[in-house]
Amino acid sequence: SYELTQPPSVSVSPGQTARITCSGDALPKKYAYWHQQKSGQAPVLVIYEDSKRPSGIPERFSGSSSGTMATLTISGAQVEDEGDYYCYSTDSTGYLGVFGGGTKLTVL
Amino acid sequence: EVQLVESGGGAVWPGRSLRLSCAASGFSFDDYGMSWVRQAPGRGLEWVSGINWSGGRTGYADSVKGRFIISRDNAKNSLYLQMTSLRDEDTALYYCARATYYYNSDGYRRDGGADIWGQGTMVSVSS
């Protein structure tokens, strides 16, 4: 079955740039999506179609994708950005979804 | 307000069945594909199943294929997940989610990641 691979954790100081990666064989042909989940809350979409930002998401969140790797970048990370981040995409058929294992972002 | 509200969760014995429902409001339900995503306690997100806007195409994770059936009733703005032969490992918070969509290079519409999520309904399978 298709898998997306993320690092388990990323830690930065406030104001630094946080980068979270997601690797998958189908990413050259399929979009990546990024979700933020804070403790006890439902996930929130922060990046869609590799690099687009939904309304209401701060400009410090950006996304990119190159080859088999997608990257979520938080420029000037803030304490309120702490949480778990999940990438999502589909397999090569486009009909089966998959989430990465999640990355715990710590900002302190 | 765009909203998804799940219901139907509960505690069941292994091997039993359960039907989850998701009521959608605030948007044109029949314009969007929908998904079920679950999260076991202390674990990450797992895509369970998806259905396109018309109900004509569905997909399932290997872990639930043959046991779960996703369906929708566009007249009732509702999404469903019929779960049978439940196992301990199906214990999780089940989220209903609306899929974004895009048009690929061939001009075909494809569902993408979820932009709207419900608050989830808990399913606990245990003897």
CSV table of C-alpha atoms in Angstrom, one decimal:
chain,number,residue,atom,x,y,z
A,1,SER,CA,0.0,0.0,0.0
A,2,TYR,CA,1.1,3.6,-0.6
A,3,GLU,CA,2.8,5.5,2.2
A,4,LEU,CA,3.8,9.1,2.9
A,5,THR,CA,6.8,9.5,5.2
A,6,GLN,CA,7.2,12.4,7.7
A,7,PRO,CA,9.7,13.1,10.4
A,8,PRO,CA,8.2,12.3,13.8
A,9,SER,CA,9.2,15.7,15.3
A,10,VAL,CA,10.6,19.1,14.5
A,11,SER,CA,11.6,21.7,17.1
A,12,VAL,CA,12.4,25.4,16.6
A,13,SER,CA,12.7,28.5,18.7
A,14,PRO,CA,10.0,31.3,18.3
A,15,GLY,CA,10.7,33.4,15.2
A,16,GLN,CA,12.7,30.7,13.5
A,17,THR,CA,11.7,28.9,10.3
A,18,ALA,CA,10.2,25.4,10.7
A,19,ARG,CA,10.3,23.0,7.8
A,20,ILE,CA,8.3,19.7,7.7
A,21,THR,CA,8.9,17.3,4.9
A,22,CYS,CA,6.7,14.6,3.4
A,23,SER,CA,7.9,12.0,0.9
A,24,GLY,CA,6.0,9.8,-1.4
A,25,ASP,CA,6.5,8.1,-4.7
A,26,ALA,CA,3.3,9.6,-6.3
A,27,LEU,CA,4.0,13.2,-5.2
A,28,PRO,CA,5.5,14.2,-8.6
A,29,LYS,CA,2.0,13.6,-10.1
A,30,LYS,CA,-0.3,14.2,-7.1
A,31,TYR,CA,-1.0,17.2,-5.0
A,32,ALA,CA,0.0,17.4,-1.3
A,33,TYR,CA,-2.2,18.9,1.4
A,34,TRP,CA,-1.2,19.9,4.9
A,35,HIS,CA,-3.3,19.8,8.0
A,36,GLN,CA,-2.6,21.2,11.5
A,37,GLN,CA,-4.1,19.5,14.5
A,38,LYS,CA,-3.9,20.9,18.0
A,39,SER,CA,-4.6,18.8,21.0
A,40,GLY,CA,-8.2,17.8,21.4
A,41,GLN,CA,-9.3,19.5,18.2
A,42,ALA,CA,-10.3,18.5,14.7
A,43,PRO,CA,-7.6,19.0,11.9
A,44,VAL,CA,-7.5,22.3,10.0
A,45,LEU,CA,-6.3,22.6,6.4
A,46,VAL,CA,-3.4,25.0,6.1
A,47,ILE,CA,-2.0,24.2,2.6
A,48,TYR,CA,-3.8,22.7,-0.4
A,49,GLU,CA,-2.7,21.7,-3.9
A,50,ASP,CA,1.0,21.8,-2.8
A,51,SER,CA,1.3,25.6,-2.2
A,52,LYS,CA,-2.1,27.3,-1.9
A,53,ARG,CA,-3.2,28.8,1.4
A,54,PRO,CA,-6.9,28.8,2.4
A,55,SER,CA,-8.4,32.0,3.6
A,56,GLY,CA,-7.7,32.8,7.2
A,57,ILE,CA,-4.4,30.9,7.3
A,58,PRO,CA,-1.5,33.2,8.2
A,59,GLU,CA,1.0,34.1,5.5
A,60,ARG,CA,3.8,32.5,7.4
A,61,PHE,CA,2.5,29.2,6.3
A,62,SER,CA,3.7,28.1,2.8
A,63,GLY,CA,4.1,24.9,0.9
A,64,SER,CA,6.2,23.6,-2.0
A,65,SER,CA,6.7,20.3,-3.8
A,66,SER,CA,9.6,19.0,-5.8
A,67,GLY,CA,10.0,15.5,-7.1
A,68,THR,CA,8.9,13.0,-4.4
A,69,MET,CA,9.0,15.5,-1.6
A,70,ALA,CA,6.6,18.1,-0.4
A,71,THR,CA,7.5,20.6,2.3
A,72,LEU,CA,5.5,22.8,4.7
A,73,THR,CA,7.4,25.9,5.8
A,74,ILE,CA,6.4,28.1,8.7
A,75,SER,CA,8.4,31.3,8.5
A,76,GLY,CA,8.8,32.9,11.9
A,77,ALA,CA,7.1,30.1,13.8
A,78,GLN,CA,5.0,31.2,16.8
A,79,VAL,CA,4.2,29.3,20.0
A,80,GLU,CA,0.6,29.0,18.8
A,81,ASP,CA,1.8,27.0,15.8
A,82,GLU,CA,2.7,24.1,18.1
A,83,GLY,CA,0.8,20.9,17.2
A,84,ASP,CA,0.7,17.9,14.9
A,85,TYR,CA,1.0,18.4,11.2
A,86,TYR,CA,-0.1,15.8,8.7
A,87,CYS,CA,0.5,15.7,5.0
A,88,TYR,CA,-2.2,14.1,2.8
A,89,SER,CA,-2.2,12.9,-0.8
A,90,THR,CA,-3.5,10.1,-3.0
A,91,ASP,CA,-2.0,7.1,-4.6
A,92,SER,CA,-1.2,7.0,-8.3
A,93,THR,CA,-4.8,6.1,-9.2
A,94,GLY,CA,-6.1,9.2,-7.4
A,95,TYR,CA,-8.8,7.3,-5.6
A,96,LEU,CA,-7.1,6.1,-2.4
A,97,GLY,CA,-6.2,8.7,0.1
A,98,VAL,CA,-3.3,8.5,2.5
A,99,PHE,CA,-2.0,10.5,5.4
A,100,GLY,CA,1.6,10.8,6.5
A,101,GLY,CA,2.4,9.6,10.0
A,102,GLY,CA,2.4,13.1,11.4
A,103,THR,CA,5.0,15.5,12.7
A,104,LYS,CA,4.9,17.0,16.1
A,105,LEU,CA,6.0,20.7,16.0
A,106,THR,CA,7.4,22.2,19.1
A,107,VAL,CA,8.1,25.9,19.3
A,108,LEU,CA,10.0,26.9,22.4
B,1,GLU,CA,-22.2,28.4,8.3
B,2,VAL,CA,-20.5,25.4,6.7
B,3,GLN,CA,-20.9,22.5,9.1
B,4,LEU,CA,-20.5,18.7,9.4
B,5,VAL,CA,-22.0,16.8,12.3
B,6,GLU,CA,-21.2,13.2,12.9
B,7,SER,CA,-23.4,10.8,14.9
B,8,GLY,CA,-23.9,7.1,15.5
B,9,GLY,CA,-20.7,6.2,17.4
B,10,GLY,CA,-20.8,4.1,20.6
B,11,ALA,CA,-19.4,1.1,22.3
B,12,VAL,CA,-19.8,-2.3,20.6
B,13,TRP,CA,-18.6,-5.9,20.9
B,14,PRO,CA,-16.1,-7.2,18.4
B,15,GLY,CA,-17.8,-8.7,15.4
B,16,ARG,CA,-20.8,-6.4,15.6
B,17,SER,CA,-22.0,-3.6,13.3
B,18,LEU,CA,-22.4,0.1,13.5
B,19,ARG,CA,-23.6,2.8,11.1
B,20,LEU,CA,-22.2,6.3,11.3
B,21,SER,CA,-24.0,9.3,9.8
B,22,CYS,CA,-22.8,12.8,8.9
B,23,ALA,CA,-25.2,15.7,8.4
B,24,ALA,CA,-23.9,18.5,6.2
B,25,SER,CA,-25.2,22.1,6.1
B,26,GLY,CA,-24.2,25.5,4.8
B,27,PHE,CA,-22.9,24.3,1.4
B,28,SER,CA,-24.1,22.5,-1.7
B,29,PHE,CA,-23.5,18.9,-0.5
B,30,ASP,CA,-23.9,17.3,-3.9
B,31,ASP,CA,-21.1,19.4,-5.3
B,32,TYR,CA,-18.4,17.8,-3.2
B,33,GLY,CA,-16.7,14.4,-2.6
B,34,MET,CA,-16.7,13.3,1.0
B,35,SER,CA,-14.4,11.2,3.2
B,36,TRP,CA,-14.3,9.4,6.5
B,37,VAL,CA,-11.0,9.7,8.4
B,38,ARG,CA,-10.3,8.1,11.8
B,39,GLN,CA,-7.9,8.6,14.6
B,40,ALA,CA,-7.2,6.0,17.2
B,41,PRO,CA,-6.4,7.2,20.7
B,42,GLY,CA,-2.9,8.8,20.8
B,43,ARG,CA,-2.3,7.9,17.1
B,44,GLY,CA,-2.3,9.7,13.8
B,45,LEU,CA,-4.9,10.3,11.1
B,46,GLU,CA,-5.9,7.4,9.0
B,47,TRP,CA,-8.0,7.8,5.8
B,48,VAL,CA,-10.7,5.3,5.8
B,49,SER,CA,-12.9,5.8,2.8
B,50,GLY,CA,-14.0,8.3,0.2
B,51,ILE,CA,-16.9,8.9,-2.1
B,52,ASN,CA,-17.3,11.2,-5.1
B,53,TRP,CA,-20.0,13.9,-5.4
B,54,SER,CA,-22.5,11.5,-7.1
B,55,GLY,CA,-21.8,8.4,-5.1
B,56,GLY,CA,-20.7,6.6,-8.3
B,57,ARG,CA,-17.1,6.1,-7.2
B,58,THR,CA,-15.8,4.9,-3.8
B,59,GLY,CA,-12.5,4.0,-2.3
B,60,TYR,CA,-11.4,2.1,0.9
B,61,ALA,CA,-8.3,1.7,2.9
B,62,ASP,CA,-7.0,-1.9,2.9
B,63,SER,CA,-7.7,-2.1,6.7
B,64,VAL,CA,-11.5,-1.7,6.1
B,65,LYS,CA,-12.0,-3.1,2.6
B,66,GLY,CA,-14.8,-5.7,2.6
B,67,ARG,CA,-16.1,-4.7,6.0
B,68,PHE,CA,-17.1,-1.0,5.6
B,69,ILE,CA,-19.4,0.6,3.1
B,70,ILE,CA,-19.5,4.3,2.4
B,71,SER,CA,-22.6,5.9,0.9
B,72,ARG,CA,-24.4,9.2,0.6
B,73,ASP,CA,-27.9,10.6,0.2
B,74,ASN,CA,-27.7,13.9,-1.6
B,75,ALA,CA,-31.4,14.6,-1.1
B,76,LYS,CA,-30.8,14.4,2.7
B,77,ASN,CA,-27.3,16.1,2.7
B,78,SER,CA,-26.0,13.1,4.5
B,79,LEU,CA,-23.0,10.8,4.4
B,80,TYR,CA,-22.9,7.3,5.9
B,81,LEU,CA,-20.4,4.7,6.9
B,82,GLN,CA,-21.8,1.2,7.5
B,83,MET,CA,-19.2,-0.8,9.6
B,84,THR,CA,-19.5,-4.5,10.0
B,85,SER,CA,-17.3,-7.2,11.5
B,86,LEU,CA,-15.8,-4.6,13.8
B,87,ARG,CA,-12.4,-5.3,15.4
B,88,ASP,CA,-10.6,-3.9,18.4
B,89,GLU,CA,-8.3,-2.0,16.1
B,90,ASP,CA,-11.3,-0.1,14.7
B,91,THR,CA,-11.6,1.8,17.9
B,92,ALA,CA,-11.1,5.5,17.0
B,93,LEU,CA,-12.6,8.9,16.7
B,94,TYR,CA,-14.3,9.0,13.2
B,95,TYR,CA,-14.3,12.3,11.3
B,96,CYS,CA,-16.5,13.2,8.4
B,97,ALA,CA,-14.7,15.6,6.0
B,98,ARG,CA,-15.5,17.5,2.8
B,99,ALA,CA,-13.0,17.1,0.0
B,100,THR,CA,-11.6,19.9,-2.1
B,101,TYR,CA,-11.5,19.2,-5.9
B,102,TYR,CA,-9.4,20.2,-8.9
B,103,TYR,CA,-9.2,19.5,-12.6
B,104,ASN,CA,-6.2,17.5,-13.8
B,105,SER,CA,-4.3,18.0,-17.0
B,106,ASP,CA,-6.8,15.9,-18.9
B,107,GLY,CA,-9.7,18.0,-17.7
B,108,TYR,CA,-11.1,15.4,-15.3
B,109,ARG,CA,-12.3,16.4,-11.9
B,110,ARG,CA,-10.5,14.8,-9.0
B,111,ASP,CA,-11.1,15.0,-5.3
B,112,GLY,CA,-8.3,16.4,-3.1
B,113,GLY,CA,-7.6,16.8,0.6
B,114,ALA,CA,-10.3,17.8,3.1
B,115,ASP,CA,-11.1,21.4,3.8
B,116,ILE,CA,-14.0,21.1,6.2
B,117,TRP,CA,-14.0,18.6,9.1
B,118,GLY,CA,-16.6,17.6,11.7
B,119,GLN,CA,-15.9,17.2,15.4
B,120,GLY,CA,-16.0,13.4,15.1
B,121,THR,CA,-17.9,10.5,16.7
B,122,MET,CA,-16.2,8.0,18.9
B,123,VAL,CA,-16.3,4.2,18.2
B,124,SER,CA,-15.1,1.8,20.8
B,125,VAL,CA,-14.8,-1.9,20.0
B,126,SER,CA,-14.1,-4.0,23.0
B,127,SER,CA,-15.1,-7.2,24.7
